[in-house]
PDB file of C-alpha atoms in Angstrom:
ATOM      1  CA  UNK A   6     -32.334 -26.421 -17.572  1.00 90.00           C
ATOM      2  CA  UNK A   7     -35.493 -25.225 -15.810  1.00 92.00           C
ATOM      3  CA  UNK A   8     -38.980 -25.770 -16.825  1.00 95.00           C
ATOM      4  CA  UNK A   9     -41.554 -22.750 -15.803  1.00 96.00           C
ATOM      5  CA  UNK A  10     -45.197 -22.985 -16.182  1.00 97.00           C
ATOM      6  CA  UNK A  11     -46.950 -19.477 -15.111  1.00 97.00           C
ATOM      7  CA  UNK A  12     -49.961 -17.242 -15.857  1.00 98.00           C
ATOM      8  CA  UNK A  13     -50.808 -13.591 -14.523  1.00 98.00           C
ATOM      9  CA  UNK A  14     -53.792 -11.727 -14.326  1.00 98.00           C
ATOM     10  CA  UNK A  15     -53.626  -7.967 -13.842  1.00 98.00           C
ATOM     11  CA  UNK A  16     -55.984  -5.071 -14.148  1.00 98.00           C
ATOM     12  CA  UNK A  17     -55.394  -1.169 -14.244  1.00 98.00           C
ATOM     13  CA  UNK A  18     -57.231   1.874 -13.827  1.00 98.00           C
ATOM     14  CA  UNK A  19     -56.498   4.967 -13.992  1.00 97.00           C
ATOM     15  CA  UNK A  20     -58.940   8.546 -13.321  1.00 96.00           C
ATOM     16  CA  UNK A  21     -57.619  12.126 -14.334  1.00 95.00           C
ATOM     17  CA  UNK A  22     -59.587  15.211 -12.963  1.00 93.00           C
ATOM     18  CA  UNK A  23     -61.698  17.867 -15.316  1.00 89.00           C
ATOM     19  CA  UNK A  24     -58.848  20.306 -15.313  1.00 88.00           C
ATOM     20  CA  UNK A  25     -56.099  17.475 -15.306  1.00 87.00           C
ATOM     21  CA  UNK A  26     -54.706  18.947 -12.080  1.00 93.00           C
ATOM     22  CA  UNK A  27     -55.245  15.440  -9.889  1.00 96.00           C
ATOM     23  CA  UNK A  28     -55.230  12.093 -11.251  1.00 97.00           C
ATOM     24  CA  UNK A  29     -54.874   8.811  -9.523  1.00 98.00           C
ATOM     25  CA  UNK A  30     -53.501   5.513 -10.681  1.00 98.00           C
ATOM     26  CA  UNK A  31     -54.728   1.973  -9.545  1.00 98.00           C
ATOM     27  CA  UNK A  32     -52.914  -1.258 -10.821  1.00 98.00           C
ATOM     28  CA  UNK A  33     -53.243  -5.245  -9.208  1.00 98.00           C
ATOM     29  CA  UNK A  34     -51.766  -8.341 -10.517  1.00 98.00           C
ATOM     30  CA  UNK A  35     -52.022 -11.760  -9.441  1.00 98.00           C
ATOM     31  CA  UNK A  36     -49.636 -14.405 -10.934  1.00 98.00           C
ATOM     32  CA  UNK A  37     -48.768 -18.015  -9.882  1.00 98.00           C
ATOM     33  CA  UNK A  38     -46.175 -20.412 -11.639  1.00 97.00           C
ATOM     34  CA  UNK A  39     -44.553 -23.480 -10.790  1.00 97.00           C
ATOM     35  CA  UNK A  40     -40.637 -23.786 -11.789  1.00 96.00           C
ATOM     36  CA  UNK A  41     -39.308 -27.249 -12.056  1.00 95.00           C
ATOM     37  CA  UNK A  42     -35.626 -27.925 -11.541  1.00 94.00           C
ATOM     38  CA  UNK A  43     -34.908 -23.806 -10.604  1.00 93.00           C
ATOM     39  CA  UNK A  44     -31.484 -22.761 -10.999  1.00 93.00           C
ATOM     40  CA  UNK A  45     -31.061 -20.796  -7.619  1.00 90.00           C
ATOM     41  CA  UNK A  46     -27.493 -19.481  -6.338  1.00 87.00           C
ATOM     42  CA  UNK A  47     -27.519 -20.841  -2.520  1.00 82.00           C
ATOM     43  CA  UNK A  48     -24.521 -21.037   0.190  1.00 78.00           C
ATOM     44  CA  UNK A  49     -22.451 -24.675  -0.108  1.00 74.00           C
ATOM     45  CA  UNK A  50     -23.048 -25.062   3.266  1.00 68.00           C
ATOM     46  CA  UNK A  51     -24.756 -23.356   6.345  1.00 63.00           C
ATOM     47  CA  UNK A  52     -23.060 -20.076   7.413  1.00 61.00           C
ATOM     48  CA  UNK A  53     -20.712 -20.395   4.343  1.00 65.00           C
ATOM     49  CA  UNK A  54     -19.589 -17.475   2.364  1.00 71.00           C
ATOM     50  CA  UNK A  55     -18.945 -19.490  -0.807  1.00 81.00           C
ATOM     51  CA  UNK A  56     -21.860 -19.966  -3.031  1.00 84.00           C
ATOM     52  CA  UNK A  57     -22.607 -22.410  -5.833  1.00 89.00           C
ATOM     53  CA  UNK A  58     -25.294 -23.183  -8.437  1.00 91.00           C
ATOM     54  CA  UNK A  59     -28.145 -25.799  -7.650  1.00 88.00           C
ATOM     55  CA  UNK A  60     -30.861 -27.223  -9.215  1.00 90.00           C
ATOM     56  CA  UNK A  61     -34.051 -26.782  -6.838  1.00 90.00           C
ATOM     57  CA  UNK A  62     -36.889 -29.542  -7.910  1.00 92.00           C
ATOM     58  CA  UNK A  63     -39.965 -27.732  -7.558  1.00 95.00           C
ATOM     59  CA  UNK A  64     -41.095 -24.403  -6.466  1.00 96.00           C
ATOM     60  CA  UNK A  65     -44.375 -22.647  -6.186  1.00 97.00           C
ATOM     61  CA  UNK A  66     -44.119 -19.012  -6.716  1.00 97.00           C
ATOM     62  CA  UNK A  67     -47.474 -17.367  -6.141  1.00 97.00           C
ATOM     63  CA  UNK A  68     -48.368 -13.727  -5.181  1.00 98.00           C
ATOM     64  CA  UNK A  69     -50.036 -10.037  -6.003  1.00 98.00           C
ATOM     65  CA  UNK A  70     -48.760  -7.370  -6.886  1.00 98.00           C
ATOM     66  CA  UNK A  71     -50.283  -3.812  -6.534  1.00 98.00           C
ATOM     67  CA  UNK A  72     -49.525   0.154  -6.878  1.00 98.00           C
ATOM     68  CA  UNK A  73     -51.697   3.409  -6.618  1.00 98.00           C
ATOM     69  CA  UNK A  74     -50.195   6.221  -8.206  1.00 98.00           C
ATOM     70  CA  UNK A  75     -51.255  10.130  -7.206  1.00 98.00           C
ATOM     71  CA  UNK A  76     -50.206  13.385  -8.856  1.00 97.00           C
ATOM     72  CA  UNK A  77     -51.010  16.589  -8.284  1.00 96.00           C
ATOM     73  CA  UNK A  78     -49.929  19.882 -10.186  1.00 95.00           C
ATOM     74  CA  UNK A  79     -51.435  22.913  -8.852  1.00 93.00           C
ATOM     75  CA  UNK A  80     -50.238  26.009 -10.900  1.00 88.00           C
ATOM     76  CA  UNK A  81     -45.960  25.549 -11.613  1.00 89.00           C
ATOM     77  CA  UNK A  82     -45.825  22.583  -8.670  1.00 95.00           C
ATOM     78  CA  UNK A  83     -45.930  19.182  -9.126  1.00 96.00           C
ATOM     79  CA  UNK A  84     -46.063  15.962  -6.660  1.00 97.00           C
ATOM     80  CA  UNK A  85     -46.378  12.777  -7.409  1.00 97.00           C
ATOM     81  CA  UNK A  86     -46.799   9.736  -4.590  1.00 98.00           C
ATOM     82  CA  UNK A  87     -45.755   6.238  -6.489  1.00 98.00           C
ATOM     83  CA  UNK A  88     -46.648   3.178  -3.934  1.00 98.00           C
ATOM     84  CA  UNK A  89     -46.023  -0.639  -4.575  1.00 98.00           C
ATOM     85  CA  UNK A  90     -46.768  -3.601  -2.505  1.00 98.00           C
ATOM     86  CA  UNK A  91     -45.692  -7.253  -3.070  1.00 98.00           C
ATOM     87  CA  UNK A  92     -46.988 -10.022  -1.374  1.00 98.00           C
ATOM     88  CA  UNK A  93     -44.691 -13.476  -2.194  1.00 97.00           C
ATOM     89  CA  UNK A  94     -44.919 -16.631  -1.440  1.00 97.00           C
ATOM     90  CA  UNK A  95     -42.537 -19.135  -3.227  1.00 97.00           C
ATOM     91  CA  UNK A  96     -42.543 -22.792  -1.454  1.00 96.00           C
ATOM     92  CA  UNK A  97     -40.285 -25.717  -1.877  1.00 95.00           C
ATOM     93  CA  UNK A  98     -42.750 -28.466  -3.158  1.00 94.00           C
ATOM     94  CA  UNK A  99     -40.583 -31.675  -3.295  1.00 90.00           C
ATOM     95  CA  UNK A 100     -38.161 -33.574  -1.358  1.00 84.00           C
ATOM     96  CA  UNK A 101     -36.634 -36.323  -2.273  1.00 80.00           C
ATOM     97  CA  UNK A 102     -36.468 -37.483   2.038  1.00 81.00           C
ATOM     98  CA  UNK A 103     -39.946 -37.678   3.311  1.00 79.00           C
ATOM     99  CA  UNK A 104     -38.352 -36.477   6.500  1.00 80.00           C
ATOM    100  CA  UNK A 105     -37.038 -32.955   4.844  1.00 85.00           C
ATOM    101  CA  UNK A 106     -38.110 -30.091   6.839  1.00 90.00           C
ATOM    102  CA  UNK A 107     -37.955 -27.663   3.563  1.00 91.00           C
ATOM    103  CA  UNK A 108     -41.345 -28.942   2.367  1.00 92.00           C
ATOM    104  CA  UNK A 109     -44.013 -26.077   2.086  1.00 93.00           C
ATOM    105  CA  UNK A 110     -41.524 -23.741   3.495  1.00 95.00           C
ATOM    106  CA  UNK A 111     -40.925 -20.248   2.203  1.00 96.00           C
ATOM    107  CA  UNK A 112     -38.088 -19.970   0.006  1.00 95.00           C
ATOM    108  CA  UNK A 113     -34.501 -19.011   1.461  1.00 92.00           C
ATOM    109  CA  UNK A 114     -33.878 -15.063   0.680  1.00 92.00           C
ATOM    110  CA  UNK A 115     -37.347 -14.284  -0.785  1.00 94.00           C
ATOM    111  CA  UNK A 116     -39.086 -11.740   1.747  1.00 96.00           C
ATOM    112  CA  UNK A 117     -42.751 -12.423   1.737  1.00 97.00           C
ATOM    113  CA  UNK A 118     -44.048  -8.691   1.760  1.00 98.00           C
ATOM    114  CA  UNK A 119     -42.377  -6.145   0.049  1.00 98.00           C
ATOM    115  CA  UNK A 120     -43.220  -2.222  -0.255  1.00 98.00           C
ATOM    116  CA  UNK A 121     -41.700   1.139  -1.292  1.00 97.00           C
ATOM    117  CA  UNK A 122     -43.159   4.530  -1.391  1.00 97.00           C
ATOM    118  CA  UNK A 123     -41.550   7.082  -3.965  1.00 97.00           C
ATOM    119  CA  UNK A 124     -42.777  10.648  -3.005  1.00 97.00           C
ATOM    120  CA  UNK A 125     -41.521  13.945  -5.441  1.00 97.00           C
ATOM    121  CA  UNK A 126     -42.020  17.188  -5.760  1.00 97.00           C
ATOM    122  CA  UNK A 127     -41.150  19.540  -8.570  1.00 96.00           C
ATOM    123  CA  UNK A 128     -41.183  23.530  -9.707  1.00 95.00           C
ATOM    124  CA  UNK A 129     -38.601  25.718 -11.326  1.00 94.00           C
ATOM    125  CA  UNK A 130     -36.850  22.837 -12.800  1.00 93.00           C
ATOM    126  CA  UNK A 131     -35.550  21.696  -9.005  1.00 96.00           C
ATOM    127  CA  UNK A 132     -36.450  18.115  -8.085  1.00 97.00           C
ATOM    128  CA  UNK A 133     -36.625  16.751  -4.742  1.00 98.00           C
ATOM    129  CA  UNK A 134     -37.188  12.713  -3.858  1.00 98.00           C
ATOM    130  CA  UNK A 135     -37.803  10.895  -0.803  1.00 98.00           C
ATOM    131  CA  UNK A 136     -37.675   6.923  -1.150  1.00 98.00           C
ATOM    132  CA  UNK A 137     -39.031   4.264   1.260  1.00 98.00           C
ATOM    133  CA  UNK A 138     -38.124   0.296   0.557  1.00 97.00           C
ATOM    134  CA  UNK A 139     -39.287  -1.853   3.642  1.00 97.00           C
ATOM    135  CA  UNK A 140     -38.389  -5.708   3.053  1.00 96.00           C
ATOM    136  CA  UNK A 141     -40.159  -8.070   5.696  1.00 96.00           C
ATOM    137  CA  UNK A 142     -38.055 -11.192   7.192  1.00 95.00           C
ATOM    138  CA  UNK A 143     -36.214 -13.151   4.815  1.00 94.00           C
ATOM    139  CA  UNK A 144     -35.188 -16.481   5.602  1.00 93.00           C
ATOM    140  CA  UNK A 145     -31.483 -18.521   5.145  1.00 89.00           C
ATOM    141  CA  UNK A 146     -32.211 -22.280   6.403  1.00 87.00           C
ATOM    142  CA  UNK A 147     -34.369 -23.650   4.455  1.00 89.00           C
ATOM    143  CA  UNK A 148     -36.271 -25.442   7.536  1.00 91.00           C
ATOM    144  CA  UNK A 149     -37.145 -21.586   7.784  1.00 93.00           C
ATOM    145  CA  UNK A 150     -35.853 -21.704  11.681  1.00 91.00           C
ATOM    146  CA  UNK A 151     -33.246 -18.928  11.153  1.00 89.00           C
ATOM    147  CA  UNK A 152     -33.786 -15.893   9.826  1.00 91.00           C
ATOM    148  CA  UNK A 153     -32.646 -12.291   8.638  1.00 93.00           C
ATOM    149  CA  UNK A 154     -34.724  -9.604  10.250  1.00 93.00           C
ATOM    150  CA  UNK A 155     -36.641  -7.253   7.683  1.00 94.00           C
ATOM    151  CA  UNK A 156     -35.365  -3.382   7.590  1.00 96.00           C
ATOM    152  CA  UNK A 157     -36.754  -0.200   6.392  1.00 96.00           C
ATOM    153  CA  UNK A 158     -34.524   2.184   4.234  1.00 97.00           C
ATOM    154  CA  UNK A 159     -34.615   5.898   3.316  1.00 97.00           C
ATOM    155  CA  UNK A 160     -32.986   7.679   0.685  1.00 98.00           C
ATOM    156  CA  UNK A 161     -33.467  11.032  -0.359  1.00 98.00           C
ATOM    157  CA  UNK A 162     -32.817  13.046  -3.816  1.00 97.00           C
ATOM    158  CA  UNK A 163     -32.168  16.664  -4.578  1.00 97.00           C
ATOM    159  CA  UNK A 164     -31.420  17.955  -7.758  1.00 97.00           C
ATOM    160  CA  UNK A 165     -32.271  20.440 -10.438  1.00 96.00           C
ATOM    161  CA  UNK A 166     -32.417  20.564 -14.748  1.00 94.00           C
ATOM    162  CA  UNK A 167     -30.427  22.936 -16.836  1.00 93.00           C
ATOM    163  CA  UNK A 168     -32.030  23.364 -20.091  1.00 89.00           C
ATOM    164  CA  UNK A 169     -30.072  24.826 -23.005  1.00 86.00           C
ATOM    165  CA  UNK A 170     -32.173  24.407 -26.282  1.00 83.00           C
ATOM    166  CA  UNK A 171     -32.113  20.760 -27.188  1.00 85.00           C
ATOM    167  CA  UNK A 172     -29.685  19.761 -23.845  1.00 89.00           C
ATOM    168  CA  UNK A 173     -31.117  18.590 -20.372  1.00 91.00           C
ATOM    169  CA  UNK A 174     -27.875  18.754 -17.527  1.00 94.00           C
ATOM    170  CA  UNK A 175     -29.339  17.265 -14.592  1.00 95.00           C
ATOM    171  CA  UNK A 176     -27.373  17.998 -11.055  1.00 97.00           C
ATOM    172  CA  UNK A 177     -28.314  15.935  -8.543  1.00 97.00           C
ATOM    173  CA  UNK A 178     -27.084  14.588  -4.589  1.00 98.00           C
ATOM    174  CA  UNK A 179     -28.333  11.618  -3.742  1.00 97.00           C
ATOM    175  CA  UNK A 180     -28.377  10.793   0.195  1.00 98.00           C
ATOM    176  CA  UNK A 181     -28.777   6.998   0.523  1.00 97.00           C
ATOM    177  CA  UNK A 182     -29.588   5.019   3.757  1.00 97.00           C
ATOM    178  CA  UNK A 183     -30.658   8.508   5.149  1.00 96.00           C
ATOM    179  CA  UNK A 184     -31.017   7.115   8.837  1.00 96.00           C
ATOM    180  CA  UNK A 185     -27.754   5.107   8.841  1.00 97.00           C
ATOM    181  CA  UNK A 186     -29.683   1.920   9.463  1.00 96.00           C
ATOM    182  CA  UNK A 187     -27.523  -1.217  10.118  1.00 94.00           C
ATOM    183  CA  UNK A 188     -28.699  -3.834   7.635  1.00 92.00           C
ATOM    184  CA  UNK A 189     -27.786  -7.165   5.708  1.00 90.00           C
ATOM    185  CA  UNK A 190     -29.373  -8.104   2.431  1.00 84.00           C
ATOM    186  CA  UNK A 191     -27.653 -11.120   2.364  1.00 82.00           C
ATOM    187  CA  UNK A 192     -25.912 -13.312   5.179  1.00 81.00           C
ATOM    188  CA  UNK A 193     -22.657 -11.902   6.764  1.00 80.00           C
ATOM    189  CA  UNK A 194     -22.731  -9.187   4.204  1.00 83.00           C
ATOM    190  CA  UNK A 195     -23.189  -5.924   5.966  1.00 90.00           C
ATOM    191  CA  UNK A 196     -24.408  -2.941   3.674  1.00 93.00           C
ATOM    192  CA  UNK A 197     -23.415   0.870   3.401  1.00 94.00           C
ATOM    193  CA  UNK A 198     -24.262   3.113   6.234  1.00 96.00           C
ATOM    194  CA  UNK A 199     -25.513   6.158   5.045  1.00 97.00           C
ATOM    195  CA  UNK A 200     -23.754   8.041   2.139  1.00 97.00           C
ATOM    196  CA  UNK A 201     -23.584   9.861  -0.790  1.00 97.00           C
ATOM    197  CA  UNK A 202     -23.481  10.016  -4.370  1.00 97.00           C
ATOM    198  CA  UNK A 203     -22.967  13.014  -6.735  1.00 97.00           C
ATOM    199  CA  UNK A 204     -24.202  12.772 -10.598  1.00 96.00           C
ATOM    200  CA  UNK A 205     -23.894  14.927 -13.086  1.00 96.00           C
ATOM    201  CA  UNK A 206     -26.171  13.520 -16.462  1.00 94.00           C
ATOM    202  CA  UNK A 207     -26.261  15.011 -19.944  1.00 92.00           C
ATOM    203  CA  UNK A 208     -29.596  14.461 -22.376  1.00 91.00           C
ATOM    204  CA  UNK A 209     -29.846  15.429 -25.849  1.00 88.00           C
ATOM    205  CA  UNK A 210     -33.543  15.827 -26.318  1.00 81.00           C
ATOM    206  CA  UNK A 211     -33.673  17.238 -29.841  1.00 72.00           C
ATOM    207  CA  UNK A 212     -34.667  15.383 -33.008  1.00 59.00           C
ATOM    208  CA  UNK A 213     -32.661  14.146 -35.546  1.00 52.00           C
TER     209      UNK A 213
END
């Protein structure tokens, strides 16, 4: 089993306007932890499509984490603008060969910066989403000398609520990967080009 030893630290705050037609949203946490015999899933061997289960001695996980939050609603619109950054670093700190070049490197998958940017606007129950999710390099040796490139990806979300009394049906089209970007979130696994998805959802919002 592993062993985790962590604290966080995180402070919010959060300003609305007079009329409560602008507010803004401010949040930062800072955490660091150190995980003793981590259970990772990891490649049996370099460029190997079979994975296993290992035990990873030590690891220092250490970071911040922030997001600012605006909305706006002038008269029967609203936008919103939801941000979040991650900064990550999470280091192999033992070896059991002095002469291991994984000591103090950045772990193997884990991108060190992280952002996405949710923008959405809203009026006569129609709904329309654009989503931004940029991942920096991420590495796969764990001598950190190869590497997957980072990628930015767009997806975009149209879709309108049908009220009837106490019954929400949401239509909505979802266009993911929006610029058909050729990317890999994990080695030698190649992810959708850009596509679609159709959903149809049903809430009961009444009370019992």
């Amino acid at each position: 089993p592993e062993t985790n030893y962590s604290m966080e630290i995180g402070t919010t705050w959060l300003h609305e306007s007079h009329n409560r037609e602008f507010s803004i949203g401010i949040n930062a946490t800072a955490y660091n932890s150190r995980i003793y015999d981590m259970i990772v899933w990891a490649p049996s061997s370099e460029n190997s499509s079979q994975w296993k289960p290992e035990n990873v001695d030590e690891i220092w996980n250490r970071g911040v984490e922030s997001g600012l939050t605006l909305t706006w609603r002038p008269k029967k619109f609203l936008f919103r603008s939801i941000n979040n950054y991650g900064l990550c670093k999470s280091t192999y700190e033992k070896v059991s060969n002095p002469e291991d070049a994984k000591l103090g490197k950045q772990q193997i998958f884990i991108p060190v910066h992280q952002f996405n940017t949710n923008f959405s606007a809203e009026a006569w129950n129609f709904f329309l989403i654009y989503k931004l999710s940029y991942q920096s390099d991420r590495f796969t040796g764990k001598d950190n000398a190869d590497l997957m490139p980072g990628f930015s990806l767009s997806n975009i979300i149209f879709g309108r609520n049908i009220k009837f009394k106490d019954f929400i049906l949401t239509l909505q089209l979802d266009i993911n990967n929006l610029f058909n970007l050729d990317y890999q979130s994990l080695p030698s696994r190649p992810m959708p080009g850009i596509n679609q998805m159709l959903t149809i959802r049903f809430n009961f919002t009444g009370e019992r």
